[in-house]
Coordinates of C-alpha atoms in Angstrom, one line a residue:
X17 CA 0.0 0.0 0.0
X18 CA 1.2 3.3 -0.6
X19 CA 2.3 5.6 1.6
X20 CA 2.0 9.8 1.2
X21 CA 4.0 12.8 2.4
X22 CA 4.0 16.1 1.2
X23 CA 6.6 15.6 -1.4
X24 CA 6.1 11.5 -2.2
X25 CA 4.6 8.8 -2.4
X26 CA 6.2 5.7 -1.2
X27 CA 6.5 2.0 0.0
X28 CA 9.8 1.3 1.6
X29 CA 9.7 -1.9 3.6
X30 CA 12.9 -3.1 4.3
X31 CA 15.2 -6.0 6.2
X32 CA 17.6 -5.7 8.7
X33 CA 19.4 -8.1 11.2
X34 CA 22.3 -7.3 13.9
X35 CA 24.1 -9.9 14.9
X36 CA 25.7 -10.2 18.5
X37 CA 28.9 -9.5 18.3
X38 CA 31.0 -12.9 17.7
X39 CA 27.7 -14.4 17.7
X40 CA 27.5 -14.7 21.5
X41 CA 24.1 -16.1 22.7
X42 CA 23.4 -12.9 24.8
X43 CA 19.5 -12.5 23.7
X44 CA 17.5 -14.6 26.1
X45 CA 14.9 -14.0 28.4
X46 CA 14.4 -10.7 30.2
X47 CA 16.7 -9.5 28.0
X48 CA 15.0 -10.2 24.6
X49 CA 11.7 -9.3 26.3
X50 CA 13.3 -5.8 27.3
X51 CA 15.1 -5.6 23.6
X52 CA 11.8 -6.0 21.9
X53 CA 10.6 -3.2 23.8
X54 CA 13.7 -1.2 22.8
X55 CA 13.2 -1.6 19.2
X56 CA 9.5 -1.0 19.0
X57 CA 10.6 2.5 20.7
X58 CA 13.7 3.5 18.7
X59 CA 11.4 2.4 15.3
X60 CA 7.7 4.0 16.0
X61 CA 9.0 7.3 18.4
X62 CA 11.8 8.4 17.4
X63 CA 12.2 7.3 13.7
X64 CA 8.8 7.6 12.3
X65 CA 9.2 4.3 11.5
X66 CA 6.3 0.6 11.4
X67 CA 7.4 -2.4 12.8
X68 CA 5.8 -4.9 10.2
X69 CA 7.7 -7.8 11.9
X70 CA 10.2 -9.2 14.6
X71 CA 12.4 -11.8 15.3
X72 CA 14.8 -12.2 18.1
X73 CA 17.0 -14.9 18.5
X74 CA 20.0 -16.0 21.1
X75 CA 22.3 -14.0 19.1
X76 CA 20.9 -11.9 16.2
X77 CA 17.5 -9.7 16.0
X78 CA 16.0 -9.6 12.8
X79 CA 12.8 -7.1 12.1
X80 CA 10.9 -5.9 8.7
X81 CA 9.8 -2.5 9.0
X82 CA 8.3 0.2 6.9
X83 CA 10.4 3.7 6.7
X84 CA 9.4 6.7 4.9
X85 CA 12.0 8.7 2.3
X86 CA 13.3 10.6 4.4
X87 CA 15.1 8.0 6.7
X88 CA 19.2 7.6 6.6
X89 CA 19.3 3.9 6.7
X90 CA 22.9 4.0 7.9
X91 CA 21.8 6.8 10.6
X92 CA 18.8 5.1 11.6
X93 CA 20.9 1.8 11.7
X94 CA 23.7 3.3 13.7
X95 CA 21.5 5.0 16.5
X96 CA 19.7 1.6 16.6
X97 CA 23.0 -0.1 17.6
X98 CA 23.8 2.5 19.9
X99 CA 20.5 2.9 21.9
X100 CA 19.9 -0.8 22.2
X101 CA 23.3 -1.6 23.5
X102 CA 23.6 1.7 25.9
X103 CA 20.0 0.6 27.2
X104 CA 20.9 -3.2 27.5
X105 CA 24.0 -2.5 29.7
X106 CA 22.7 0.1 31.6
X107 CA 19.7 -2.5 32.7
X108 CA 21.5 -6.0 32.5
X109 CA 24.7 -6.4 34.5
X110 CA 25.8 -9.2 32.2
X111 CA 26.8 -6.6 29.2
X112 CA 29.3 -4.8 32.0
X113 CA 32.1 -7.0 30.4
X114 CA 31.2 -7.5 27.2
X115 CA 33.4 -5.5 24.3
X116 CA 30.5 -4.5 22.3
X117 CA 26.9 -6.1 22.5
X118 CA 26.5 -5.7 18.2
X119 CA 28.7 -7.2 15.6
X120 CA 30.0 -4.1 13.1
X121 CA 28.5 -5.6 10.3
X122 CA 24.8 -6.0 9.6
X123 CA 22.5 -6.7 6.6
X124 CA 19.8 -4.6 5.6
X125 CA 17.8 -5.5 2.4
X126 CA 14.5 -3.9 0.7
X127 CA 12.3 -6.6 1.9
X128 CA 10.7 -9.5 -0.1
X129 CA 11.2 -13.3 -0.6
X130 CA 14.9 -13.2 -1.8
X131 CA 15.6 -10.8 1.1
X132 CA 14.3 -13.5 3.8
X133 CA 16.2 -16.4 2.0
X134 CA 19.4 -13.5 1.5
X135 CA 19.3 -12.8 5.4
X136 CA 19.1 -16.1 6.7
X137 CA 22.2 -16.5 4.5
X138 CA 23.6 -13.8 6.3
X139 CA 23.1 -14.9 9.8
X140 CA 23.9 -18.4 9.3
X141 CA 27.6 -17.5 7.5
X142 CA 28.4 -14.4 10.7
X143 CA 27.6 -17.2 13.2
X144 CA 29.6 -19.6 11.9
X145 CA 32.5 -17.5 11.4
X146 CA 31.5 -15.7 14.7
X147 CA 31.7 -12.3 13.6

């Protein structure tokens, strides 16, 4: 369906998934509960942003979400990192010693079938290699 603004009209849906960095199973429990909650925030307040779908796994978080034209993918993907990983240390005492919660890399996609087969690609090769 499209989408309006006052200078377009649009449908961006895209893929993205962060992978813990070197794949560490860190996403479990209250954790994942409290991370979910973190992303629907980050998306919906401050970027303006749908979450279509989300999956979080023991080490990577996966979501499809709508975005309108005037979203920085790399901006919006960097803050992302940023905010979930200041929030998840300053509430979990586990993340004190880790280096960084996020791998550097991540893969973001338009979203559609290829994209889904494409990012489960993505996360099966960074875990084996353990990013």
């Amino acid at each position: 369906m499209l989408k309006k603004n006052r200078h377009a009209e649009y449908y961006l849906k895209f893929d993205l998934v962060v992978i813990t960095n070197n794949a560490k199973p860190l996403l479990i429990g209250s954790v994942k509960k409290r991370l979910e909650e973190i992303t629907k925030t980050i998306l919906e307040d401050k970027w303006n942003c749908s979450l279509l779908q989300l999956k979080i796994e023991n080490n990577y978080i996966h979501f499809t979400f709508e975005a309108m034209p005037q979203v920085q993918l790399s901006k919006f993907i960097n803050n992302f990192k940023t905010v979930t990983s200041r929030y998840l240390r300053k509430e979990f005492t586990a993340f004190h010693h880790e280096e960084a919660l996020w791998a550097s890399s991540y893969f973001i996609s338009i979203s559609d079938e290829k994209s889904k087969q494409l990012a489960l690609s993505y996360i099966e090769a960074k875990t084996k290699e353990k990013t």
